[in-house]
CSV table of C-alpha atoms and ligand atoms in Angstrom, one decimal:
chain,number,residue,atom,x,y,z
N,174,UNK,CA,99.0,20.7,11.1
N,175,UNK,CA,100.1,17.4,9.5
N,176,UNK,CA,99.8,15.5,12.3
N,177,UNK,CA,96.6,16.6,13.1
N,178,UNK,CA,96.8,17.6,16.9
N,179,UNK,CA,96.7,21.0,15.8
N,180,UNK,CA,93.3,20.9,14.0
N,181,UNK,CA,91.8,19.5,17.3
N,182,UNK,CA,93.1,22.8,19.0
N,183,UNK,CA,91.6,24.9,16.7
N,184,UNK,CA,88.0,23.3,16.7
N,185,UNK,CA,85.8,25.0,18.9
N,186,UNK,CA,82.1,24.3,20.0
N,187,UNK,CA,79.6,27.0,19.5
N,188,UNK,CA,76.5,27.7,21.7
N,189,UNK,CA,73.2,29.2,21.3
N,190,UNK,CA,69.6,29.8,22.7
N,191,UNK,CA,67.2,29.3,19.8
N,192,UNK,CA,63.3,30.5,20.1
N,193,UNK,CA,64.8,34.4,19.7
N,194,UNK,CA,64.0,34.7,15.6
N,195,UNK,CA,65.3,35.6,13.2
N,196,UNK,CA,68.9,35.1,15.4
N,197,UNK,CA,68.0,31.8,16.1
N,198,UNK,CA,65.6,29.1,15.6
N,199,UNK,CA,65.2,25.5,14.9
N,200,UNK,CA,63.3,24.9,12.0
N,201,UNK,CA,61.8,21.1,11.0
N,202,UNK,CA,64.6,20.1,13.7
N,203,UNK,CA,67.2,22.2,12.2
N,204,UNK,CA,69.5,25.0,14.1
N,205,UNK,CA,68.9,27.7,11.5
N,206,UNK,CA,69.0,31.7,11.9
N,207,UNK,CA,71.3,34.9,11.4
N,208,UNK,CA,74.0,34.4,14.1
N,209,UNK,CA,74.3,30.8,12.7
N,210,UNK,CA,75.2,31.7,9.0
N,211,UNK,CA,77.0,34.4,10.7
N,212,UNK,CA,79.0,32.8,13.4
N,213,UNK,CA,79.8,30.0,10.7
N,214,UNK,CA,80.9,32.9,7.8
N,215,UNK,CA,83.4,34.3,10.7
N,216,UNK,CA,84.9,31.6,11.7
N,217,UNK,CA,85.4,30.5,8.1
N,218,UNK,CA,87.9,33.5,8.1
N,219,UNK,CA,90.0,32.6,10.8
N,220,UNK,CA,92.3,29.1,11.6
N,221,UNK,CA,89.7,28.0,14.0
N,222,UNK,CA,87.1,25.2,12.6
N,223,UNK,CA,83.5,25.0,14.0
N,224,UNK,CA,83.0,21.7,15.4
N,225,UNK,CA,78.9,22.1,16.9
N,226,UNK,CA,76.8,23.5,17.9
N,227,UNK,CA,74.9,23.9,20.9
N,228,UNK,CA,71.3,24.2,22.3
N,229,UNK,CA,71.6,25.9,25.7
N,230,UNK,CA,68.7,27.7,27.8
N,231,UNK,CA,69.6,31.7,27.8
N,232,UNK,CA,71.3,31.9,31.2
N,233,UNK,CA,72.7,28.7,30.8
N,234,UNK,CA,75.0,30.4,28.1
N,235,UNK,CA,77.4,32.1,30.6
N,236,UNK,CA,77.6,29.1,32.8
N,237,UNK,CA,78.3,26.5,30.0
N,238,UNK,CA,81.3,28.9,28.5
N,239,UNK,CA,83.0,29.0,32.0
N,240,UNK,CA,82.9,25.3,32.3
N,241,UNK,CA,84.0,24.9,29.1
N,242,UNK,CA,81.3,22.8,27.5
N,243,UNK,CA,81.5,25.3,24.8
N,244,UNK,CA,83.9,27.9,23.4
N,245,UNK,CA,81.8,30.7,22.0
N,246,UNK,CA,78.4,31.9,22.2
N,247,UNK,CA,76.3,33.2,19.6
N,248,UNK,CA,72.4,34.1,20.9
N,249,UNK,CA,72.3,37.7,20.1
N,250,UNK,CA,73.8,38.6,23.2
N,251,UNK,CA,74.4,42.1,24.3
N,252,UNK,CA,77.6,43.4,25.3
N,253,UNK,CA,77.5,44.4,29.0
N,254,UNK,CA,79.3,45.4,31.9
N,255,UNK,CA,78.4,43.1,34.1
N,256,UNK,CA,78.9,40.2,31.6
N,257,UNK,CA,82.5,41.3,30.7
N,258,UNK,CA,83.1,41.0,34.3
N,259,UNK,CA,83.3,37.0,33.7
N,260,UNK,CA,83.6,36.9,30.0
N,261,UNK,CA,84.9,38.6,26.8
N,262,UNK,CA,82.9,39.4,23.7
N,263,UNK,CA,83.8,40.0,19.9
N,264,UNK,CA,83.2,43.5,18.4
N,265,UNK,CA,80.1,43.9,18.0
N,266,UNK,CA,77.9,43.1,15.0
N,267,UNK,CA,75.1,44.2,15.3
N,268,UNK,CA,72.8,46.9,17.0
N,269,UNK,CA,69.8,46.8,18.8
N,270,UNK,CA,66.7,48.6,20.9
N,271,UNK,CA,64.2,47.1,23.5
N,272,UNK,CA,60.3,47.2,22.2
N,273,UNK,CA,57.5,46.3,24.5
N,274,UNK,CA,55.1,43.3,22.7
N,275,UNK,CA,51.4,43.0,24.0
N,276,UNK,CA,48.5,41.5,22.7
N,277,UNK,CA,46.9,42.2,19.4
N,278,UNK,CA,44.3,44.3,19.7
N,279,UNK,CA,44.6,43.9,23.5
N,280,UNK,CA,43.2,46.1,26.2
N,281,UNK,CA,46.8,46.8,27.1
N,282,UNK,CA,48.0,49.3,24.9
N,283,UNK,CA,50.8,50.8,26.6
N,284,UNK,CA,52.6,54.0,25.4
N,285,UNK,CA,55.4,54.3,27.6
N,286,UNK,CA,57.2,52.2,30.8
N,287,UNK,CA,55.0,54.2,32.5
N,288,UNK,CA,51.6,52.3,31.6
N,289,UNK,CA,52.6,49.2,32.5
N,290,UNK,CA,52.3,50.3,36.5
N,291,UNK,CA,50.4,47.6,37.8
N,292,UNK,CA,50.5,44.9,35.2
N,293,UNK,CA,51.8,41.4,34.3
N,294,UNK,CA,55.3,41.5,32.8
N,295,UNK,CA,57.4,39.4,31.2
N,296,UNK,CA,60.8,38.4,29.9
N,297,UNK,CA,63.6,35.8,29.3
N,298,UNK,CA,65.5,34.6,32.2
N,299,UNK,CA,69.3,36.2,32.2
N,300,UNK,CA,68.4,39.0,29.4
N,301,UNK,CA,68.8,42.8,29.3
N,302,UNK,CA,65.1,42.7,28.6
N,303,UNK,CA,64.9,40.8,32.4
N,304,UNK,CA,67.3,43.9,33.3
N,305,UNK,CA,64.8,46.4,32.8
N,306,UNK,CA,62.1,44.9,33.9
N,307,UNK,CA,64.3,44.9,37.1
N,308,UNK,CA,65.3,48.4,37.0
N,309,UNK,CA,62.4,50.4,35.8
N,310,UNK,CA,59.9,48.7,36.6
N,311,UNK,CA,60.5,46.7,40.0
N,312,UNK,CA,63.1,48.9,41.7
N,313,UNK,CA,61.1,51.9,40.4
N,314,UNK,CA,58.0,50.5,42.2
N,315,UNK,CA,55.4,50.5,39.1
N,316,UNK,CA,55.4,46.4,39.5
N,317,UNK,CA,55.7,44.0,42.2
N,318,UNK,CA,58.1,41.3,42.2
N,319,UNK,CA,55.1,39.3,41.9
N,320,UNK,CA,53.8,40.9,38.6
N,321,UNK,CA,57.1,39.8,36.7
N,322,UNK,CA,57.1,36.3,35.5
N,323,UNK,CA,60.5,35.0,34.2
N,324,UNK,CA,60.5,32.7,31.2
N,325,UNK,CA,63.3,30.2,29.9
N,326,UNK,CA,62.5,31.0,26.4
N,327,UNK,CA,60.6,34.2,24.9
N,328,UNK,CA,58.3,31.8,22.9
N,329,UNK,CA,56.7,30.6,25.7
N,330,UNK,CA,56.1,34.5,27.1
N,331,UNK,CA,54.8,35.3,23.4
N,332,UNK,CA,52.3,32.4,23.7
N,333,UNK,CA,51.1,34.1,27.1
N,334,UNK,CA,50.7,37.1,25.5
N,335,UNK,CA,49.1,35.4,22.7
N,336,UNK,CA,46.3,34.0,25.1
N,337,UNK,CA,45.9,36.5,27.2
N,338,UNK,CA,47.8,35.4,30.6
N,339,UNK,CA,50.5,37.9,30.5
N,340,UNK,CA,50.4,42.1,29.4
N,341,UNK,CA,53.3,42.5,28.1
N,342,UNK,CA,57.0,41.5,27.6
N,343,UNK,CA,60.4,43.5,27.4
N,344,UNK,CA,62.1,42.0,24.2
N,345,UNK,CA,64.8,43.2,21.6
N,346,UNK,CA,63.7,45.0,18.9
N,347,UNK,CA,64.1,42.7,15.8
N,348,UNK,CA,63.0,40.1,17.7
N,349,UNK,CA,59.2,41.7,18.6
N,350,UNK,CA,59.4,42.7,14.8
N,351,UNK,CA,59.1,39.0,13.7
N,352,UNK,CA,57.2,37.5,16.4
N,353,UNK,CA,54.4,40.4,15.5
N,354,UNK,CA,54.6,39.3,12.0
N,355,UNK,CA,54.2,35.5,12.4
N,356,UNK,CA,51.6,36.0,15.8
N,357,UNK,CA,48.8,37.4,17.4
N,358,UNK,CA,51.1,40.1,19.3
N,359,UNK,CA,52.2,43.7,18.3
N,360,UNK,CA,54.6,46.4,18.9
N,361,UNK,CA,53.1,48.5,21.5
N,362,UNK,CA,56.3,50.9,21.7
N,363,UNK,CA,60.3,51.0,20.9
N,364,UNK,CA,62.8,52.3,23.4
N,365,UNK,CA,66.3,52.8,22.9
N,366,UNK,CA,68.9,50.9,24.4
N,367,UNK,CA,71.5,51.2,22.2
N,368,UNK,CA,72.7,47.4,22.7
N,369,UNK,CA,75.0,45.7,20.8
N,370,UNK,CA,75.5,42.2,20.0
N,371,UNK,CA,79.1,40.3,20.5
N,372,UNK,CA,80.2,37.1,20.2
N,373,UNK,CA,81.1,35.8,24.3
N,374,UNK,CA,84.6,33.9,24.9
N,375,UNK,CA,86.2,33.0,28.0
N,376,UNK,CA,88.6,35.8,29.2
N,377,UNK,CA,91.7,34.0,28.7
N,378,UNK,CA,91.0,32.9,25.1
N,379,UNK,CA,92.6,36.2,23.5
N,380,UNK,CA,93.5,34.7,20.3
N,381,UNK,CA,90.0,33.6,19.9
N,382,UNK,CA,88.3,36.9,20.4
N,383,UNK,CA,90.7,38.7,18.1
N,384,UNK,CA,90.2,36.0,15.3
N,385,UNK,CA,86.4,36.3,15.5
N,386,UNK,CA,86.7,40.3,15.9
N,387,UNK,CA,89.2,39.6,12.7
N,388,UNK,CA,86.8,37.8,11.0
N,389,UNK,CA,83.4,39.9,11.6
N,390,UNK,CA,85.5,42.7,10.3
N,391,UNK,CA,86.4,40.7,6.8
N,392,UNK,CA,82.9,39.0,6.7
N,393,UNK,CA,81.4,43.1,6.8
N,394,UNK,CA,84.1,43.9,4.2
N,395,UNK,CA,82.7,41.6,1.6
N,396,UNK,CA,79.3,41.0,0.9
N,397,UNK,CA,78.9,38.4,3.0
N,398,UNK,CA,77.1,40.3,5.6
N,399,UNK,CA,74.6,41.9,3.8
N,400,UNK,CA,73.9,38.9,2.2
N,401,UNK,CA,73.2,37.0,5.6
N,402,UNK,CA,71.2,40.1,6.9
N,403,UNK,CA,68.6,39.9,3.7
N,404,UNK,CA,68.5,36.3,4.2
N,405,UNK,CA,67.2,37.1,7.7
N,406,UNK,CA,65.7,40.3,8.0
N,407,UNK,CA,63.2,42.1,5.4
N,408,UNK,CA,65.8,44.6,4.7
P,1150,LIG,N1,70.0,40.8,23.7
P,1150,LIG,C1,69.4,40.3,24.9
P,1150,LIG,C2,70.5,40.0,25.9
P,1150,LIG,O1,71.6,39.9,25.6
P,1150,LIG,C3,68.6,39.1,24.6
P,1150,LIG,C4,69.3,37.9,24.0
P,1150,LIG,C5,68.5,36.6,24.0
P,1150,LIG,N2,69.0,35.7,23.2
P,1150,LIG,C6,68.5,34.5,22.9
P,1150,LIG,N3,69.2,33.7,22.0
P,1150,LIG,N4,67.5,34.0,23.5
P,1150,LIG,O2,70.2,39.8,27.1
C-alpha cells in the first residue's frame, strides 16, 4: 500500500435514500441514521475505506450501483429475489415487517388489507411496500391502478396522510413506528413480511460482499451493534 494505488482500490462510495427514519435521515443538512453508523462501523472492519456518501432517490439505488456511480448501498433495503437477479446483498442485518400508517384519528381505520378496498394508497417508488400494494391490493382487485399513488420519498406520502389527501400507506415496520411518534399518523395494523435488510453490491464484486458480510458479523460480535441500535431505536 505504499505507493498508494492500492488505497484508491479499496475506497468505495456508499449510497443511500434518506427520509426513511431512523435508517436514514438528514438532519440540519447532515446524512445521519442507523445504516450510516452501521455501514461506516463495517467497513471499519474490513481493508476497504468509505470514501462518500450518497443521496440517491429509492429506485435510483439499483440503477446508480450498476453504473457504478456507487459501490454499495445502504437504505434499509430488503433482500429479494428479484433484486439479486441484478445485484448481490450482504447478510442480512436486520429484520423487518410491513405496518399500514393512516391518519390520526382518521376515518380510515383499517384492520386488515382487506379494508382498504376502495381507497387511496400509497407507497415509495421501487419498495417491497410498492410490491404489495401491487400484489394484494391491485392484482387482487380491492384498488384500481388509479387509487395507488407512487411517491419518491415516504415523507412526502406521510405529509398526505398527515393532511388528509391520501388513506393509507404500506411502509416497513420501524419506519411507521417513528413517523407515528414524531407526526400526526398511526399504526393502523402490522403484517408480517419477514424482510431482511442487506447491504446491495454489484454481482461481480465478491470480495466486497464477503468483507462487509465479514464485517457485520464482527460489528454484531462486539458491542458495536447494540450500541448503534440504542442510538437509533428506543430499544
Ligand atoms: N425495505 C423496503 C425495501 O427494500 C423499503 C426501503 C426504503 N428505503 C429507503 N431508504 N427509502 O423496498
Amino acid at each position: 500500500d505504499d505507493d498508494g494505488a492500492g488505497d484508491d482500490e479499496n475506497e468505495i462510495v456508499a449510497g443511500t435514500a434518506p427520509g426513511f427514519e431512523p435508517f436514514e435521515m438528514v438532519i440540519d443538512g447532515e446524512l445521519v441514521g442507523f445504516d450510516i453508523d452501521l455501514l461506516e462501523a463495517v467497513v471499519d472492519e474490513t481493508e476497504y475505506e468509505l470514501a462518500d456518501w450518497q443521496e440517491i432517490e429509492f429506485d435510483g439505488l439499483i440503477p446508480s450501483l450498476e453504473n457504478e456511480n456507487i459501490d454499495v448501498i445502504a437504505a434499509a433495503m430488503t433482500i429479494t429475489e428479484d433484486r439479486q437477479e441484478t445485484i448481490a446483498f450482504s447478510d442480512p442485518y436486520y429484520s423487518a415487517d410491513q405496518t399500514v400508517l393512516v391518519q390520526e384519528g382518521g376515518d380510515v381505520q383499517p384492520d386488515e388489507l382487506e379494508d382498504l378496498e376502495g381507497h387511496n394508497v400509497g407507497a415509495q417508488s421501487g419498495t417491497t411496500g410498492e410490491g404489495i400494494v401491487e400484489d394484494e391490493l391491485i392484482a387482487e382487485g380491492l384498488i384500481d391502478d388509479g387509487d395507488y399513488d407512487s411517491y419518491d420519498n415516504y415523507v412526502l406520502a406521510v405529509e398526505e396522510l398527515e393532511r388528509g389527501t391520501l388513506d393509507a400507506i404500506v411502509i416497513d415496520e420501524p419506519v411507521a413506528e417513528s413517523f407515528a411518534a414524531d407526526r400526526d399518523v398511526e399504526i393502523a395494523f402490522t403484517f408480517e413480511t419477514g424482510e431482511e435488510y442487506g447491504f446491495g453490491v454489484r454481482q461481480e464484486d465478491d470480495d466486497l460482499q464477503q468483507a462487509l458480510s465479514e464485517g457485520i458479523e464482527a460489528v454484531q460480535e462486539s458491542s458495536e451493534y447494540d450500541e448503534i441500535t440504542q442510538e437509533w431505536f428506543d430499544e
